[in-house]
Amino acid sequence: TREDIIMSIESVAGTTLKISAGVPATFDSAGYSALTYTTVGEITDLGEFGRVYNVIKHNPIGTRGTAKRKGSYDEGALNLKLALDTDDAGQTLCKTAAASDANYAVLITAQGGDKYYMQVQVTAFKTMFGSVDNMKSASIDMEITTSSTGVGVVEVLAP
């Protein structure tokens, strides 16, 4: 029913993002949950993520029509916006990760308890000043990587 649908949607308020300098031994919820994470504070926008496939196009001259198939895929990127807090341990770890070539593990926990685990390469940590009516802020770009077995984002939905 419409009421059931409304009850199953939720606000993003209370959602957290945590980062770990470790990577999981296995690319599943057990491997990721064994890691130690640090909360990244003051996030105002997490952005979006999700698998997107490249499209392979084939145009046979005999039919003139375009046949399409899925090719390689990309899990996307997190483009975080946050108020800069140079004393925040999570932000400090993100800044360290931006200077490293290593993969880092990330855990996003939604308000209702859904969890999203992923490995990322932190590709940018930028400080922004803006105008007099802005907070000193930062943006962090995290490219989501895929394991050698094709595992990207591991989703664990709350019961």
PDB file of C-alpha atoms in Angstrom:
ATOM      1  CA  THR A   1       0.000   0.000   0.000  1.00  0.00           C
ATOM      2  CA  ARG A   2       1.000   3.619  -0.316  1.00  0.00           C
ATOM      3  CA  GLU A   3       1.246   3.893   3.481  1.00  0.00           C
ATOM      4  CA  ASP A   4       3.711   0.946   3.605  1.00  0.00           C
ATOM      5  CA  ILE A   5       5.888   2.687   1.015  1.00  0.00           C
ATOM      6  CA  ILE A   6       5.870   5.945   2.954  1.00  0.00           C
ATOM      7  CA  MET A   7       6.864   4.104   6.154  1.00  0.00           C
ATOM      8  CA  SER A   8       9.843   2.455   4.388  1.00  0.00           C
ATOM      9  CA  ILE A   9      11.483   5.666   3.165  1.00  0.00           C
ATOM     10  CA  GLU A  10      13.732   7.661   5.455  1.00  0.00           C
ATOM     11  CA  SER A  11      15.632  10.891   5.815  1.00  0.00           C
ATOM     12  CA  VAL A  12      19.401  10.993   5.395  1.00  0.00           C
ATOM     13  CA  ALA A  13      19.629  12.744   8.773  1.00  0.00           C
ATOM     14  CA  GLY A  14      21.768  10.664  11.090  1.00  0.00           C
ATOM     15  CA  THR A  15      23.668   8.934   8.288  1.00  0.00           C
ATOM     16  CA  THR A  16      27.369   8.469   9.018  1.00  0.00           C
ATOM     17  CA  LEU A  17      30.449   7.790   6.916  1.00  0.00           C
ATOM     18  CA  LYS A  18      33.435   6.075   8.493  1.00  0.00           C
ATOM     19  CA  ILE A  19      36.829   5.304   6.978  1.00  0.00           C
ATOM     20  CA  SER A  20      39.428   2.654   7.794  1.00  0.00           C
ATOM     21  CA  ALA A  21      43.093   2.563   6.814  1.00  0.00           C
ATOM     22  CA  GLY A  22      42.727  -1.214   6.629  1.00  0.00           C
ATOM     23  CA  VAL A  23      41.198  -3.260   3.840  1.00  0.00           C
ATOM     24  CA  PRO A  24      39.070  -6.357   4.390  1.00  0.00           C
ATOM     25  CA  ALA A  25      40.490  -9.881   4.265  1.00  0.00           C
ATOM     26  CA  THR A  26      37.307 -10.870   2.413  1.00  0.00           C
ATOM     27  CA  PHE A  27      35.028  -8.662   0.337  1.00  0.00           C
ATOM     28  CA  ASP A  28      31.836  -9.362   2.271  1.00  0.00           C
ATOM     29  CA  SER A  29      30.119  -7.998   5.368  1.00  0.00           C
ATOM     30  CA  ALA A  30      32.216 -10.225   7.672  1.00  0.00           C
ATOM     31  CA  GLY A  31      35.492  -8.971   6.185  1.00  0.00           C
ATOM     32  CA  TYR A  32      34.470  -5.332   6.290  1.00  0.00           C
ATOM     33  CA  SER A  33      32.902  -5.473   9.760  1.00  0.00           C
ATOM     34  CA  ALA A  34      36.179  -6.822  11.206  1.00  0.00           C
ATOM     35  CA  LEU A  35      37.908  -3.507  10.463  1.00  0.00           C
ATOM     36  CA  THR A  36      38.264  -0.515  12.787  1.00  0.00           C
ATOM     37  CA  TYR A  37      36.670   2.662  11.414  1.00  0.00           C
ATOM     38  CA  THR A  38      36.961   6.364  12.201  1.00  0.00           C
ATOM     39  CA  THR A  39      33.922   8.633  11.735  1.00  0.00           C
ATOM     40  CA  VAL A  40      34.365  11.523   9.306  1.00  0.00           C
ATOM     41  CA  GLY A  41      32.698  14.507  10.977  1.00  0.00           C
ATOM     42  CA  GLU A  42      30.769  17.519   9.706  1.00  0.00           C
ATOM     43  CA  ILE A  43      29.607  15.984   6.396  1.00  0.00           C
ATOM     44  CA  THR A  44      26.818  18.002   4.796  1.00  0.00           C
ATOM     45  CA  ASP A  45      26.455  16.009   1.538  1.00  0.00           C
ATOM     46  CA  LEU A  46      27.541  12.428   0.756  1.00  0.00           C
ATOM     47  CA  GLY A  47      26.686  12.569  -2.922  1.00  0.00           C
ATOM     48  CA  GLU A  48      25.686   9.416  -4.779  1.00  0.00           C
ATOM     49  CA  PHE A  49      27.172   6.091  -5.805  1.00  0.00           C
ATOM     50  CA  GLY A  50      26.160   3.013  -7.734  1.00  0.00           C
ATOM     51  CA  ARG A  51      27.238   0.736 -10.538  1.00  0.00           C
ATOM     52  CA  VAL A  52      27.065   2.209 -14.035  1.00  0.00           C
ATOM     53  CA  TYR A  53      27.818   0.137 -17.128  1.00  0.00           C
ATOM     54  CA  ASN A  54      29.516   1.381 -20.266  1.00  0.00           C
ATOM     55  CA  VAL A  55      27.434   0.713 -23.352  1.00  0.00           C
ATOM     56  CA  ILE A  56      28.900  -1.265 -26.244  1.00  0.00           C
ATOM     57  CA  LYS A  57      27.269  -0.343 -29.531  1.00  0.00           C
ATOM     58  CA  HIS A  58      27.185  -2.466 -32.686  1.00  0.00           C
ATOM     59  CA  ASN A  59      25.893  -0.987 -35.940  1.00  0.00           C
ATOM     60  CA  PRO A  60      25.544  -3.653 -38.636  1.00  0.00           C
ATOM     61  CA  ILE A  61      25.228  -2.040 -42.033  1.00  0.00           C
ATOM     62  CA  GLY A  62      22.629  -4.574 -43.174  1.00  0.00           C
ATOM     63  CA  THR A  63      20.003  -3.504 -40.620  1.00  0.00           C
ATOM     64  CA  ARG A  64      21.001   0.083 -39.771  1.00  0.00           C
ATOM     65  CA  GLY A  65      19.810  -0.510 -36.208  1.00  0.00           C
ATOM     66  CA  THR A  66      22.033  -0.182 -33.165  1.00  0.00           C
ATOM     67  CA  ALA A  67      22.447  -3.252 -30.984  1.00  0.00           C
ATOM     68  CA  LYS A  68      23.557  -2.432 -27.428  1.00  0.00           C
ATOM     69  CA  ARG A  69      25.193  -4.549 -24.742  1.00  0.00           C
ATOM     70  CA  LYS A  70      26.626  -3.873 -21.318  1.00  0.00           C
ATOM     71  CA  GLY A  71      30.395  -3.559 -21.175  1.00  0.00           C
ATOM     72  CA  SER A  72      32.637  -2.784 -18.223  1.00  0.00           C
ATOM     73  CA  TYR A  73      31.220  -1.108 -15.152  1.00  0.00           C
ATOM     74  CA  ASP A  74      32.240   1.530 -12.666  1.00  0.00           C
ATOM     75  CA  GLU A  75      30.969   1.634  -9.072  1.00  0.00           C
ATOM     76  CA  GLY A  76      31.067   5.427  -9.063  1.00  0.00           C
ATOM     77  CA  ALA A  77      32.499   7.914  -6.619  1.00  0.00           C
ATOM     78  CA  LEU A  78      31.603   9.643  -3.385  1.00  0.00           C
ATOM     79  CA  ASN A  79      31.959  13.412  -3.578  1.00  0.00           C
ATOM     80  CA  LEU A  80      31.725  14.561   0.026  1.00  0.00           C
ATOM     81  CA  LYS A  81      31.031  18.122   1.121  1.00  0.00           C
ATOM     82  CA  LEU A  82      31.817  19.049   4.722  1.00  0.00           C
ATOM     83  CA  ALA A  83      32.675  21.811   7.150  1.00  0.00           C
ATOM     84  CA  LEU A  84      36.445  21.695   7.650  1.00  0.00           C
ATOM     85  CA  ASP A  85      37.529  20.574  11.121  1.00  0.00           C
ATOM     86  CA  THR A  86      41.304  20.148  11.304  1.00  0.00           C
ATOM     87  CA  ASP A  87      40.911  18.385  14.682  1.00  0.00           C
ATOM     88  CA  ASP A  88      38.530  15.720  13.306  1.00  0.00           C
ATOM     89  CA  ALA A  89      40.298  12.330  13.176  1.00  0.00           C
ATOM     90  CA  GLY A  90      38.198  11.112  10.235  1.00  0.00           C
ATOM     91  CA  GLN A  91      38.946  14.198   8.150  1.00  0.00           C
ATOM     92  CA  THR A  92      42.640  13.861   9.009  1.00  0.00           C
ATOM     93  CA  LEU A  93      42.600  10.222   7.871  1.00  0.00           C
ATOM     94  CA  CYS A  94      40.937  11.271   4.601  1.00  0.00           C
ATOM     95  CA  LYS A  95      43.632  13.886   4.030  1.00  0.00           C
ATOM     96  CA  THR A  96      46.296  11.212   4.644  1.00  0.00           C
ATOM     97  CA  ALA A  97      44.486   8.874   2.243  1.00  0.00           C
ATOM     98  CA  ALA A  98      44.490  11.567  -0.454  1.00  0.00           C
ATOM     99  CA  ALA A  99      48.304  11.584  -0.334  1.00  0.00           C
ATOM    100  CA  SER A 100      48.466   7.768  -0.555  1.00  0.00           C
ATOM    101  CA  ASP A 101      48.065   5.248  -3.354  1.00  0.00           C
ATOM    102  CA  ALA A 102      46.576   2.688  -0.931  1.00  0.00           C
ATOM    103  CA  ASN A 103      42.954   1.564  -0.865  1.00  0.00           C
ATOM    104  CA  TYR A 104      40.876   2.492   2.177  1.00  0.00           C
ATOM    105  CA  ALA A 105      37.643   0.896   3.391  1.00  0.00           C
ATOM    106  CA  VAL A 106      34.517   2.996   3.898  1.00  0.00           C
ATOM    107  CA  LEU A 107      31.315   2.258   5.802  1.00  0.00           C
ATOM    108  CA  ILE A 108      28.163   4.295   5.286  1.00  0.00           C
ATOM    109  CA  THR A 109      25.417   3.641   7.840  1.00  0.00           C
ATOM    110  CA  ALA A 110      21.973   5.031   7.050  1.00  0.00           C
ATOM    111  CA  GLN A 111      19.467   6.283   9.595  1.00  0.00           C
ATOM    112  CA  GLY A 112      17.516   2.999   9.537  1.00  0.00           C
ATOM    113  CA  GLY A 113      20.619   0.826   9.938  1.00  0.00           C
ATOM    114  CA  ASP A 114      21.347  -0.129   6.306  1.00  0.00           C
ATOM    115  CA  LYS A 115      25.099  -0.453   5.765  1.00  0.00           C
ATOM    116  CA  TYR A 116      27.144   0.079   2.624  1.00  0.00           C
ATOM    117  CA  TYR A 117      30.757  -1.115   2.620  1.00  0.00           C
ATOM    118  CA  MET A 118      33.242  -0.280  -0.122  1.00  0.00           C
ATOM    119  CA  GLN A 119      36.913   0.189  -0.922  1.00  0.00           C
ATOM    120  CA  VAL A 120      37.982   3.590  -2.179  1.00  0.00           C
ATOM    121  CA  GLN A 121      40.909   5.536  -3.502  1.00  0.00           C
ATOM    122  CA  VAL A 122      40.779   9.042  -2.016  1.00  0.00           C
ATOM    123  CA  THR A 123      41.665  11.193  -5.012  1.00  0.00           C
ATOM    124  CA  ALA A 124      41.119  14.703  -3.661  1.00  0.00           C
ATOM    125  CA  PHE A 125      40.915  16.672  -0.418  1.00  0.00           C
ATOM    126  CA  LYS A 126      40.238  20.320  -1.218  1.00  0.00           C
ATOM    127  CA  THR A 127      39.786  23.244   1.174  1.00  0.00           C
ATOM    128  CA  MET A 128      37.161  25.841   0.239  1.00  0.00           C
ATOM    129  CA  PHE A 129      36.683  29.306   1.698  1.00  0.00           C
ATOM    130  CA  GLY A 130      33.786  30.833  -0.268  1.00  0.00           C
ATOM    131  CA  SER A 131      32.187  34.101   0.825  1.00  0.00           C
ATOM    132  CA  VAL A 132      31.556  35.826   4.144  1.00  0.00           C
ATOM    133  CA  ASP A 133      28.330  33.821   4.582  1.00  0.00           C
ATOM    134  CA  ASN A 134      30.034  30.419   4.204  1.00  0.00           C
ATOM    135  CA  MET A 135      31.717  28.064   6.627  1.00  0.00           C
ATOM    136  CA  LYS A 136      35.311  27.143   5.879  1.00  0.00           C
ATOM    137  CA  SER A 137      34.715  23.832   4.187  1.00  0.00           C
ATOM    138  CA  ALA A 138      36.269  20.989   2.263  1.00  0.00           C
ATOM    139  CA  SER A 139      35.405  18.481  -0.402  1.00  0.00           C
ATOM    140  CA  ILE A 140      36.700  14.933  -0.546  1.00  0.00           C
ATOM    141  CA  ASP A 141      36.532  12.744  -3.650  1.00  0.00           C
ATOM    142  CA  MET A 142      36.558   8.981  -3.154  1.00  0.00           C
ATOM    143  CA  GLU A 143      36.619   6.699  -6.203  1.00  0.00           C
ATOM    144  CA  ILE A 144      35.030   3.331  -5.398  1.00  0.00           C
ATOM    145  CA  THR A 145      37.210   0.407  -6.483  1.00  0.00           C
ATOM    146  CA  THR A 146      36.226  -3.133  -7.389  1.00  0.00           C
ATOM    147  CA  SER A 147      37.965  -6.265  -6.094  1.00  0.00           C
ATOM    148  CA  SER A 148      39.685  -8.686  -8.485  1.00  0.00           C
ATOM    149  CA  THR A 149      36.605 -10.914  -8.188  1.00  0.00           C
ATOM    150  CA  GLY A 150      34.215  -8.121  -9.212  1.00  0.00           C
ATOM    151  CA  VAL A 151      32.911  -7.117  -5.776  1.00  0.00           C
ATOM    152  CA  GLY A 152      32.242  -3.409  -5.441  1.00  0.00           C
ATOM    153  CA  VAL A 153      29.736  -2.054  -2.941  1.00  0.00           C
ATOM    154  CA  VAL A 154      28.594  -4.560  -0.298  1.00  0.00           C
ATOM    155  CA  GLU A 155      25.082  -3.712   0.864  1.00  0.00           C
ATOM    156  CA  VAL A 156      23.746  -5.017   4.184  1.00  0.00           C
ATOM    157  CA  LEU A 157      20.114  -4.051   4.686  1.00  0.00           C
ATOM    158  CA  ALA A 158      18.680  -3.707   8.162  1.00  0.00           C
ATOM    159  CA  PRO A 159      15.943  -6.197   9.036  1.00  0.00           C
TER     160      PRO A 159
END
